[in-house]
Structures are given as C-alpha cells and as structure tokens.
PDB file of C-alpha atoms in Angstrom:
ATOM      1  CA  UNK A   1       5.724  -7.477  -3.897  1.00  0.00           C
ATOM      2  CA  UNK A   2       6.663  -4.101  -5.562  1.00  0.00           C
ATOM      3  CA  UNK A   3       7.261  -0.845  -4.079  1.00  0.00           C
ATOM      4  CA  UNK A   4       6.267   2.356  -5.105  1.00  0.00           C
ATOM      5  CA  UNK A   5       8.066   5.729  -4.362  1.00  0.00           C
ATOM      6  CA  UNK A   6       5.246   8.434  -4.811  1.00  0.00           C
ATOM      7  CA  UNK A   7       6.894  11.813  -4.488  1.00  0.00           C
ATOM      8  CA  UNK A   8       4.254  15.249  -5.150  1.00  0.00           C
ATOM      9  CA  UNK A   9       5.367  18.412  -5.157  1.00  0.00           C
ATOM     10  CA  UNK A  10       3.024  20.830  -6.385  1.00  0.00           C
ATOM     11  CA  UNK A  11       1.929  23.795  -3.982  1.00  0.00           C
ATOM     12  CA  UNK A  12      -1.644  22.938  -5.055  1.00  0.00           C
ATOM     13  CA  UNK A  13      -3.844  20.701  -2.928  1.00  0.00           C
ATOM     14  CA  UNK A  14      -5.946  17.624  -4.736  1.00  0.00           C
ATOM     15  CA  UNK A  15      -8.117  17.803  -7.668  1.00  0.00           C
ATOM     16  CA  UNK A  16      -6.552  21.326  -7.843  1.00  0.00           C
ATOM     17  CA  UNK A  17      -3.109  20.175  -9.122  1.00  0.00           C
ATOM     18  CA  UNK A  18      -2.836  18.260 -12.927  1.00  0.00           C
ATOM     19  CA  UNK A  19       0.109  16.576 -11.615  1.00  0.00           C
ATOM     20  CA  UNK A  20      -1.654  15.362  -8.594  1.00  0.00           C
ATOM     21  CA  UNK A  21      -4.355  14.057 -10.269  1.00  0.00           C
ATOM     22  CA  UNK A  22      -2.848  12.728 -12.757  1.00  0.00           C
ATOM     23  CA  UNK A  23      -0.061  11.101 -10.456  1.00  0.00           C
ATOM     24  CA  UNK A  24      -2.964   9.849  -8.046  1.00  0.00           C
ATOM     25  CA  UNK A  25      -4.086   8.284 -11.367  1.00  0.00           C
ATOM     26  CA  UNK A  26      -1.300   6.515 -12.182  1.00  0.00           C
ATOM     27  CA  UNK A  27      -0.797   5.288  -8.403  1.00  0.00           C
ATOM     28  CA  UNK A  28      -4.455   3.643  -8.608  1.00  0.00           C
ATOM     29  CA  UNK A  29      -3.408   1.692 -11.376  1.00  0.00           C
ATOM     30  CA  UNK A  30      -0.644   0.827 -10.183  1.00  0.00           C
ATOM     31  CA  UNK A  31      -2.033  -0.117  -6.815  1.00  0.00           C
ATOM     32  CA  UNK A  32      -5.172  -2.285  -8.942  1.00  0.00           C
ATOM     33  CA  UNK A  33      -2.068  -4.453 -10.373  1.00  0.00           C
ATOM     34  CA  UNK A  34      -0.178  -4.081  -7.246  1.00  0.00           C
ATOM     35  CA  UNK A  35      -2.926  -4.675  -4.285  1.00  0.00           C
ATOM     36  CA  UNK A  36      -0.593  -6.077  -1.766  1.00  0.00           C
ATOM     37  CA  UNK A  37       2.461  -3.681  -2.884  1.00  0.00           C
ATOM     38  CA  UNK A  38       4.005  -0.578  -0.773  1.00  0.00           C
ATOM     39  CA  UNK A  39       3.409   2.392  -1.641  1.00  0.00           C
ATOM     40  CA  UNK A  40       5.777   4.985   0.404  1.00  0.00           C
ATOM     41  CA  UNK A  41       4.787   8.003  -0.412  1.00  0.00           C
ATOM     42  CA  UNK A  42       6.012  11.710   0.317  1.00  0.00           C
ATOM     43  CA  UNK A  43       3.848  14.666  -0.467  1.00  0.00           C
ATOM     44  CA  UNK A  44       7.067  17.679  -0.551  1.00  0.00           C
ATOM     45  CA  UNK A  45       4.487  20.494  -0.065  1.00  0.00           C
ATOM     46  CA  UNK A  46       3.231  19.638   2.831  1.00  0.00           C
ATOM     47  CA  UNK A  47       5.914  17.715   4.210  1.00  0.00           C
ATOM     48  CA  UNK A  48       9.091  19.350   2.616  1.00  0.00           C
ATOM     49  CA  UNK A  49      12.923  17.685   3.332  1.00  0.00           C
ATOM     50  CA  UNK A  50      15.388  20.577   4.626  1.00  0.00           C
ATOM     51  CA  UNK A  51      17.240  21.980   1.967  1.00  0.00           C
ATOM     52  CA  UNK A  52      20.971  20.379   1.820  1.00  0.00           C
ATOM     53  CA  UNK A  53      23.674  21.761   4.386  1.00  0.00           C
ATOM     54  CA  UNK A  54      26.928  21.760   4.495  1.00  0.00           C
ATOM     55  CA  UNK A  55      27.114  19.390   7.108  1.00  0.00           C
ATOM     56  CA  UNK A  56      24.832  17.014   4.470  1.00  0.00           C
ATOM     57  CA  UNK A  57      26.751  17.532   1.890  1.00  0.00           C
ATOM     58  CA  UNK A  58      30.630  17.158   3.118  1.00  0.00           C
ATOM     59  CA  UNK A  59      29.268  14.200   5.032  1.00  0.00           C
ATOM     60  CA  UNK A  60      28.555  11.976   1.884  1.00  0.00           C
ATOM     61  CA  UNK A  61      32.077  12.068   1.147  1.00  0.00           C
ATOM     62  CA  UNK A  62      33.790  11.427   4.697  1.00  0.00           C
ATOM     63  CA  UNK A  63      34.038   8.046   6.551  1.00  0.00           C
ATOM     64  CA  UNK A  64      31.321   7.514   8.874  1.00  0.00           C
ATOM     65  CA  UNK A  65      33.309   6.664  11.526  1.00  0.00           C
ATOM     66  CA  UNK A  66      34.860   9.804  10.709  1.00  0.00           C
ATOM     67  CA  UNK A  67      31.979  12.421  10.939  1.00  0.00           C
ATOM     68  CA  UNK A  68      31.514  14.866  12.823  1.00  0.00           C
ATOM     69  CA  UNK A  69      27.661  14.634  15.117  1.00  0.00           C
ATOM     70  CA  UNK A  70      26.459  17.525  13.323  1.00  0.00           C
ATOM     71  CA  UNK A  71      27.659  15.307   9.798  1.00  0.00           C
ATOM     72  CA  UNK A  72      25.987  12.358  11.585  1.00  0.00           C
ATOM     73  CA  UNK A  73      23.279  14.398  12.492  1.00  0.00           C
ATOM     74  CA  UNK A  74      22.555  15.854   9.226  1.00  0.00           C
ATOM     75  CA  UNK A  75      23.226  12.545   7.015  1.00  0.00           C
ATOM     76  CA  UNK A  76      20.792  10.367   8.228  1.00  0.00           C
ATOM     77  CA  UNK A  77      17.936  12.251   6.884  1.00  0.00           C
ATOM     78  CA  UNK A  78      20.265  12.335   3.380  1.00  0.00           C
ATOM     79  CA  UNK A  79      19.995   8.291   4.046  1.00  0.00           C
ATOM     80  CA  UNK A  80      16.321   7.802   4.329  1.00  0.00           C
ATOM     81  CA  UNK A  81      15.790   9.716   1.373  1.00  0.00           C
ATOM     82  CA  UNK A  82      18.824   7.336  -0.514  1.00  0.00           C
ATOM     83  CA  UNK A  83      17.496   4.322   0.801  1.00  0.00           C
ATOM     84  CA  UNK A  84      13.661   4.983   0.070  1.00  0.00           C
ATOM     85  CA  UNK A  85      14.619   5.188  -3.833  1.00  0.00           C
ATOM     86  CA  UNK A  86      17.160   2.248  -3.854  1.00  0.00           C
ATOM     87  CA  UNK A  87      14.483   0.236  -2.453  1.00  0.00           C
ATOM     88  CA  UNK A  88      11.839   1.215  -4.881  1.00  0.00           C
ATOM     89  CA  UNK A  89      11.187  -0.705  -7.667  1.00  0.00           C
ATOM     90  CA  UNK A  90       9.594   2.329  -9.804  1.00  0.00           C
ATOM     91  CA  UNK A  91       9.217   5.708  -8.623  1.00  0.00           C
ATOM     92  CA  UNK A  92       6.371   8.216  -9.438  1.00  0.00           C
ATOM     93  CA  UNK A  93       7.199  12.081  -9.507  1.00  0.00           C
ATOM     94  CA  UNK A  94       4.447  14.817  -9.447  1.00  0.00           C
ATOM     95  CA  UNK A  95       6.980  17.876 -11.164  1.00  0.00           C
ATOM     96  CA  UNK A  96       4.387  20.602 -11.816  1.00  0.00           C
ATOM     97  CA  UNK A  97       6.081  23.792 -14.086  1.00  0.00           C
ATOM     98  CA  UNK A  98       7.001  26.695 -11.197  1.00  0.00           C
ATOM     99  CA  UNK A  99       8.301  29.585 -12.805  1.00  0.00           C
ATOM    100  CA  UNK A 100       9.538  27.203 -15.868  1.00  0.00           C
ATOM    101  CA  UNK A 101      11.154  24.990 -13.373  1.00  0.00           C
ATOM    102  CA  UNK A 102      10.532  22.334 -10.803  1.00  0.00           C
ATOM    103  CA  UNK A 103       9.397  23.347  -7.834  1.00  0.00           C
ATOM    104  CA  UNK A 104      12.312  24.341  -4.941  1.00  0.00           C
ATOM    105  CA  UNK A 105      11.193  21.325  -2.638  1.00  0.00           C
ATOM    106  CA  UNK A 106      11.227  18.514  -5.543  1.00  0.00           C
ATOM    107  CA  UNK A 107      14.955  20.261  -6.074  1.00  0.00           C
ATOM    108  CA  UNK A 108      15.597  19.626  -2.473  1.00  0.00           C
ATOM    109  CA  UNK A 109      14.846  16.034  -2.592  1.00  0.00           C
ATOM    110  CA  UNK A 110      17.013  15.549  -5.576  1.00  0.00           C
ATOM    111  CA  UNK A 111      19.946  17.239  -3.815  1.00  0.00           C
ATOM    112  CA  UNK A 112      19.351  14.747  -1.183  1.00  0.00           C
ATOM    113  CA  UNK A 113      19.706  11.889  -3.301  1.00  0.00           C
ATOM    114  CA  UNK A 114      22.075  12.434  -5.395  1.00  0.00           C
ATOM    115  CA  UNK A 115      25.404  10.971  -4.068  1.00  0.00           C
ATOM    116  CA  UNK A 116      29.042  10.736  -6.474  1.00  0.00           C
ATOM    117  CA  UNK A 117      29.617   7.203  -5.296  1.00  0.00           C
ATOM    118  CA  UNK A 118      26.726   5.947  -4.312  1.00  0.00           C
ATOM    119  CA  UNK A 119      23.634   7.085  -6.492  1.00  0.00           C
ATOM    120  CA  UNK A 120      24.995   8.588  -8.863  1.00  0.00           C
ATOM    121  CA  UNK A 121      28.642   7.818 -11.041  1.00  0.00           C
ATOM    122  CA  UNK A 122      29.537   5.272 -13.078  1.00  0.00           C
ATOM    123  CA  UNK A 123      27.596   2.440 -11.029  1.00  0.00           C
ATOM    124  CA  UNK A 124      24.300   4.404  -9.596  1.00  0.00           C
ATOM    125  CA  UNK A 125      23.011   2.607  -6.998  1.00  0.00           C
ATOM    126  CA  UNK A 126      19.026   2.673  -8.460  1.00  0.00           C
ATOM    127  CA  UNK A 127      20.087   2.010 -12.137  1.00  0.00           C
ATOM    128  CA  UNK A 128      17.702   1.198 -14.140  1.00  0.00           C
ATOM    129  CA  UNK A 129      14.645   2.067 -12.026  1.00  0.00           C
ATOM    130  CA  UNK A 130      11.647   2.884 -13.436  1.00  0.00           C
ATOM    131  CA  UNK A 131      10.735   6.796 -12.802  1.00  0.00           C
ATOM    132  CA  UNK A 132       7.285   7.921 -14.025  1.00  0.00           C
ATOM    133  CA  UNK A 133       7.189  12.149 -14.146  1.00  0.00           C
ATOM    134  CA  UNK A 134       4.457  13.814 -14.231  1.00  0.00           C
ATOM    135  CA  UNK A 135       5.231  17.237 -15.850  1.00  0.00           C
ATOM    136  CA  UNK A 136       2.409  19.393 -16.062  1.00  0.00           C
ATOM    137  CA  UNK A 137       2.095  22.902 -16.882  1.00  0.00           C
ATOM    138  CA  UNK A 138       0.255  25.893 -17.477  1.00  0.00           C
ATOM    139  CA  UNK A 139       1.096  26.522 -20.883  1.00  0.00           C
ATOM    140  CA  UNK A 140       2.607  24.333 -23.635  1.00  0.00           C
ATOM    141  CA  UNK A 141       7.012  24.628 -23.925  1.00  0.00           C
ATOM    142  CA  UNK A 142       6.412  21.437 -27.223  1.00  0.00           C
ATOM    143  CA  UNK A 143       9.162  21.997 -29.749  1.00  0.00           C
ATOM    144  CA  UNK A 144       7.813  24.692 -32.380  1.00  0.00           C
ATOM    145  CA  UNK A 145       5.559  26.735 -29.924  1.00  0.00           C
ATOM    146  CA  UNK A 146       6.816  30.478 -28.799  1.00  0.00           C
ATOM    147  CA  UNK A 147       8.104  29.513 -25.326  1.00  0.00           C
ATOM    148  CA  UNK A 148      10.034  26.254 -26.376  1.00  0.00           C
ATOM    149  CA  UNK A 149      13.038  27.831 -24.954  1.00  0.00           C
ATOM    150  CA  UNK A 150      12.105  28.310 -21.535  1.00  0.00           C
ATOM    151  CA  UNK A 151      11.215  24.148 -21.020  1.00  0.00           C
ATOM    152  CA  UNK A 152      13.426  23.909 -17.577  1.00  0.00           C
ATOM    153  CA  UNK A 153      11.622  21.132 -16.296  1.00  0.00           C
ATOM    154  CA  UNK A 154      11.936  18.177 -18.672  1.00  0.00           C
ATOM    155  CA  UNK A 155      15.200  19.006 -19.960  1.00  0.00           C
ATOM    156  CA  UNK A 156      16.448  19.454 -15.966  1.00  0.00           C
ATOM    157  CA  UNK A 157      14.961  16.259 -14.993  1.00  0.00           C
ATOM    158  CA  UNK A 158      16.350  14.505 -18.176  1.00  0.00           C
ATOM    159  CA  UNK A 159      19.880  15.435 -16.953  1.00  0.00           C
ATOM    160  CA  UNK A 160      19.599  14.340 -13.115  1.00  0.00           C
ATOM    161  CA  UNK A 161      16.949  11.481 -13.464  1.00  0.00           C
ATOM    162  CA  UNK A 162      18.685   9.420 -16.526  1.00  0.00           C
ATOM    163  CA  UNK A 163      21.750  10.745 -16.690  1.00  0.00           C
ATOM    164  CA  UNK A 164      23.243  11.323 -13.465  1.00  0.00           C
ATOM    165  CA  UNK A 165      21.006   8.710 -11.189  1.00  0.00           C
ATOM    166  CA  UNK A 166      20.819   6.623 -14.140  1.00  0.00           C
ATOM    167  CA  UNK A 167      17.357   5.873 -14.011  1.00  0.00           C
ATOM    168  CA  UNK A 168      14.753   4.073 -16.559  1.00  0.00           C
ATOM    169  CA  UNK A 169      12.865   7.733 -17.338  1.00  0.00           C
ATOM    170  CA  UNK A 170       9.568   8.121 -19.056  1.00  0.00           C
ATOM    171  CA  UNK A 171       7.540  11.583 -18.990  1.00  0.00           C
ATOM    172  CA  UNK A 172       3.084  12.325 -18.955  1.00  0.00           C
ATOM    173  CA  UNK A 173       3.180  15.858 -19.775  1.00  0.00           C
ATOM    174  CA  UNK A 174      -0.410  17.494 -19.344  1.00  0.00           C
ATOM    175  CA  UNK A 175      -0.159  20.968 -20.583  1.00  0.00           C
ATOM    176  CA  UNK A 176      -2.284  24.124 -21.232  1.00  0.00           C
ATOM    177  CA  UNK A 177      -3.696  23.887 -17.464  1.00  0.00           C
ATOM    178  CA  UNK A 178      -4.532  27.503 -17.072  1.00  0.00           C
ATOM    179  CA  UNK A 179      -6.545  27.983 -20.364  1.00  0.00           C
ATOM    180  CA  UNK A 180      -9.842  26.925 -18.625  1.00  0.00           C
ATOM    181  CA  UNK A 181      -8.926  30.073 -15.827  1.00  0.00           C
ATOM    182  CA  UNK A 182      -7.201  32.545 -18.045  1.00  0.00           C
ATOM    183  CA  UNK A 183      -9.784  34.231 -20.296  1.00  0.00           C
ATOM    184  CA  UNK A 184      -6.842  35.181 -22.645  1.00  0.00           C
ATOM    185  CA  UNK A 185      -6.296  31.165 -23.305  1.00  0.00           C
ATOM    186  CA  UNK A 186      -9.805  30.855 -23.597  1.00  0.00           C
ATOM    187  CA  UNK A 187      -9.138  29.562 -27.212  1.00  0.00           C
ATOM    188  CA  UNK A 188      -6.741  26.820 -26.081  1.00  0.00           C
ATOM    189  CA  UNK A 189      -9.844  25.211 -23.866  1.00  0.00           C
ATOM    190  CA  UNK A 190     -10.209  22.547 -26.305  1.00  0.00           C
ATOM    191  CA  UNK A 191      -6.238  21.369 -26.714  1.00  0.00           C
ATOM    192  CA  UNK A 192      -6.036  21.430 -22.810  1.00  0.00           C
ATOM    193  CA  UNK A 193      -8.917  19.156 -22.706  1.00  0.00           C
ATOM    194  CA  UNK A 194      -7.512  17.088 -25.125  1.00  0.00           C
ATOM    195  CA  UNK A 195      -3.968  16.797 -23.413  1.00  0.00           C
ATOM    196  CA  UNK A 196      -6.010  16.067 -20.288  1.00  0.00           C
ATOM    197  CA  UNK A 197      -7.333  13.288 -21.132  1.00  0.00           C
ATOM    198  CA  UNK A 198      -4.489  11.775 -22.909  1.00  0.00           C
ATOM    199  CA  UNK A 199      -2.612  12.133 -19.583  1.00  0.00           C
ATOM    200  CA  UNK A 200      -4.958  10.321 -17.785  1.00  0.00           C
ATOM    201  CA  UNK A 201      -5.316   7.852 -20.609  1.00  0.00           C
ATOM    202  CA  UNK A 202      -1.164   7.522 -20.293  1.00  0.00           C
ATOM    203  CA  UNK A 203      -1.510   7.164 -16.308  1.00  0.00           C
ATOM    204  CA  UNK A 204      -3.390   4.232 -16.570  1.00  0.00           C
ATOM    205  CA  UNK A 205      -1.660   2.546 -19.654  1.00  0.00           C
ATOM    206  CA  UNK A 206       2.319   3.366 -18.553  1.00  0.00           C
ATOM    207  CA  UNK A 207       0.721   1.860 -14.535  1.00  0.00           C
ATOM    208  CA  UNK A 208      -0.069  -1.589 -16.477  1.00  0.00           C
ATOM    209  CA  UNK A 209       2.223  -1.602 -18.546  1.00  0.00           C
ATOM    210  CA  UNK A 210       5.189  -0.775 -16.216  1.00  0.00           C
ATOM    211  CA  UNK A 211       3.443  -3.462 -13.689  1.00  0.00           C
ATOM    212  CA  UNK A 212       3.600  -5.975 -16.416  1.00  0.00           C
ATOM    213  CA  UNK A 213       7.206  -5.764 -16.924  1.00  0.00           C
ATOM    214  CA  UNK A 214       7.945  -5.921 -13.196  1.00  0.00           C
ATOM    215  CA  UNK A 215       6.290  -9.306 -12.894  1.00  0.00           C
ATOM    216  CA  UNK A 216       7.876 -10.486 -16.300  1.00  0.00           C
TER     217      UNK A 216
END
C-alpha cells in the first residue's frame, strides 16, 4: 500500500495553524482512500532535525568506509531523513510564510535531504514523487498585489522541490490568515474566508485525485 511522508512545520499548534489544518485535511483524505497505507509523519516544531554540520555535510561525499565516527555519527540521521522520502510514494509539506520564508526547521530538513549524487543531480533518487505544499500565509504575495516581491516561499520551494530533488510539485496556498485578527485587514475577512475554503476544498480533491493516480 502507499506511503505518506507528512512533514509540519509551523510554530503554531492545531486548529491554530492554516497549514496544519489544511495539511491534516489533506492527510484524512488521503488516509479515507488509503486506510491500510503508512503514514510517517514528522511534526518539525515539536520534533525539529539538527541543523546540518560539517561532519553531515562532508560525509555525503566521502566513502563510508572512509568516514570518520563523528561523519558516521552525524550521517545516519542525514540517512533516515533520505530514506523516509525515497520510500514515500507522495509527500505532504505544511510550509507556513515566516518572515516571507519557510520556516528555519522545514529549511533544516531540506538541507538534510538534499544530496549531489544521490537526491538530487541529474538522476534524483525520489524523481517524480508526488509533493503536496501547503503554503499558507498571513497576507496575500499573488502576482499584481503590493508585496508580490517578497513571495520567498513558493518561489524557494519551486527551486529545491522540482528542480533540484526533482519532484512531481503541486502547491494549496491559503492566504490572508491574519485578516480575521488584525483589525487593519478587517476588510479582507471575506477573501480570507473565501481562500479558506477553497484550500480545504483543494485538500480533499488533490488527496483523491493524487490517490487515484497511484492505484492507476
């Protein structure tokens, strides 16, 4: 049966989060067309993977035989992280807008992962993989609106996701989420509704549809 990668990120607990609940959306779908799939999931707030080391990083490119404990040491974490998204057969993301970017431990996991050689190059080792993002965010960075240039999230994730790892990449983008608590959005309550529940809508709709082409 199929596996799941759920990865969340946002410093925001539950119902609190868009990208939680809008992820934890998308994995219930997935899990109705999927009941006796894995799901491995890894929630990077509360559970965060060290940033990458030197030892981490020189040992992806020495022979195992030749590296050093500390190398050793310091790789196999490197190699869980590897292996859990080879292994997947889609991966959900929870990337929540911090400061226009992605949150520092979601940027931690991807330094993990990515490999020259192995998942990433000219034959990445997940190619082709399925990766739902969630991208949510407090305001709206859509083409035309005042803050357009300072979108660091999608156009990051675009670059690493599908064009380094080579993976299959599709976005959900709920935006606006502070309008219902900042009085000066007040205006914007309406569009922020309206994105919300076209995310949801999405969740559930990309989780069949993606199922559907995995059994195909």
């Amino acid at each position: 049966m199929a596996t799941l990668l759920h990865i969340d990120s946002s410093v925001l607990p539950g119902e609190a989060s868009s990208s939680r609940s809008v992820a934890a959306a998308f994995r219930e779908a997935w899990e109705e067309q999927h009941p006796e799939g894995t799901v491995v999931y890894r929630d990077l707030a509360a559970d965060p993977v060290p940033h990458i080391t030197a030892a981490a990083w020189t040992a992806g490119y020495v022979a195992p035989s030749e590296r050093t404990p500390e190398q050793s040491a310091a790789f196999a974490g490197r190699e869980r992280l590897m292996a859990e998204l080879e292994q997947a057969d889609a991966v959900l993301i929870g990337a929540p807008m911090h400061n226009f970017s992605i949150p520092s431990t979601l940027k931690a996991w991807l330094d993990n992962v990515l490999l020259l050689g192995r998942t990433a190059g000219p034959n990445p080792s997940a190619k082709g993989t399925p990766v739902i993002v969630v991208a949510s965010r407090g305001g709206s960075y859509a083409p035309g609106t005042p803050r357009e240039g300072f979108e660091f999230v999608r156009n990051y994730l675009e670059a690493v996701l599908r064009d380094t790892l080579g993976l299959d990449l599709d976005f959900i983008v709920p935006e606006l989420t502070m309008a219902p608590r900042n009085p000066a959005m007040s205006e914007l309550v309406p569009l922020y509704e309206a994105s919300r529940k076209r995310a949801f809508e999405d969740a559930a709709v990309k989780a069949k549809e993606l199922a559907e082409r995995l059994a195909a």
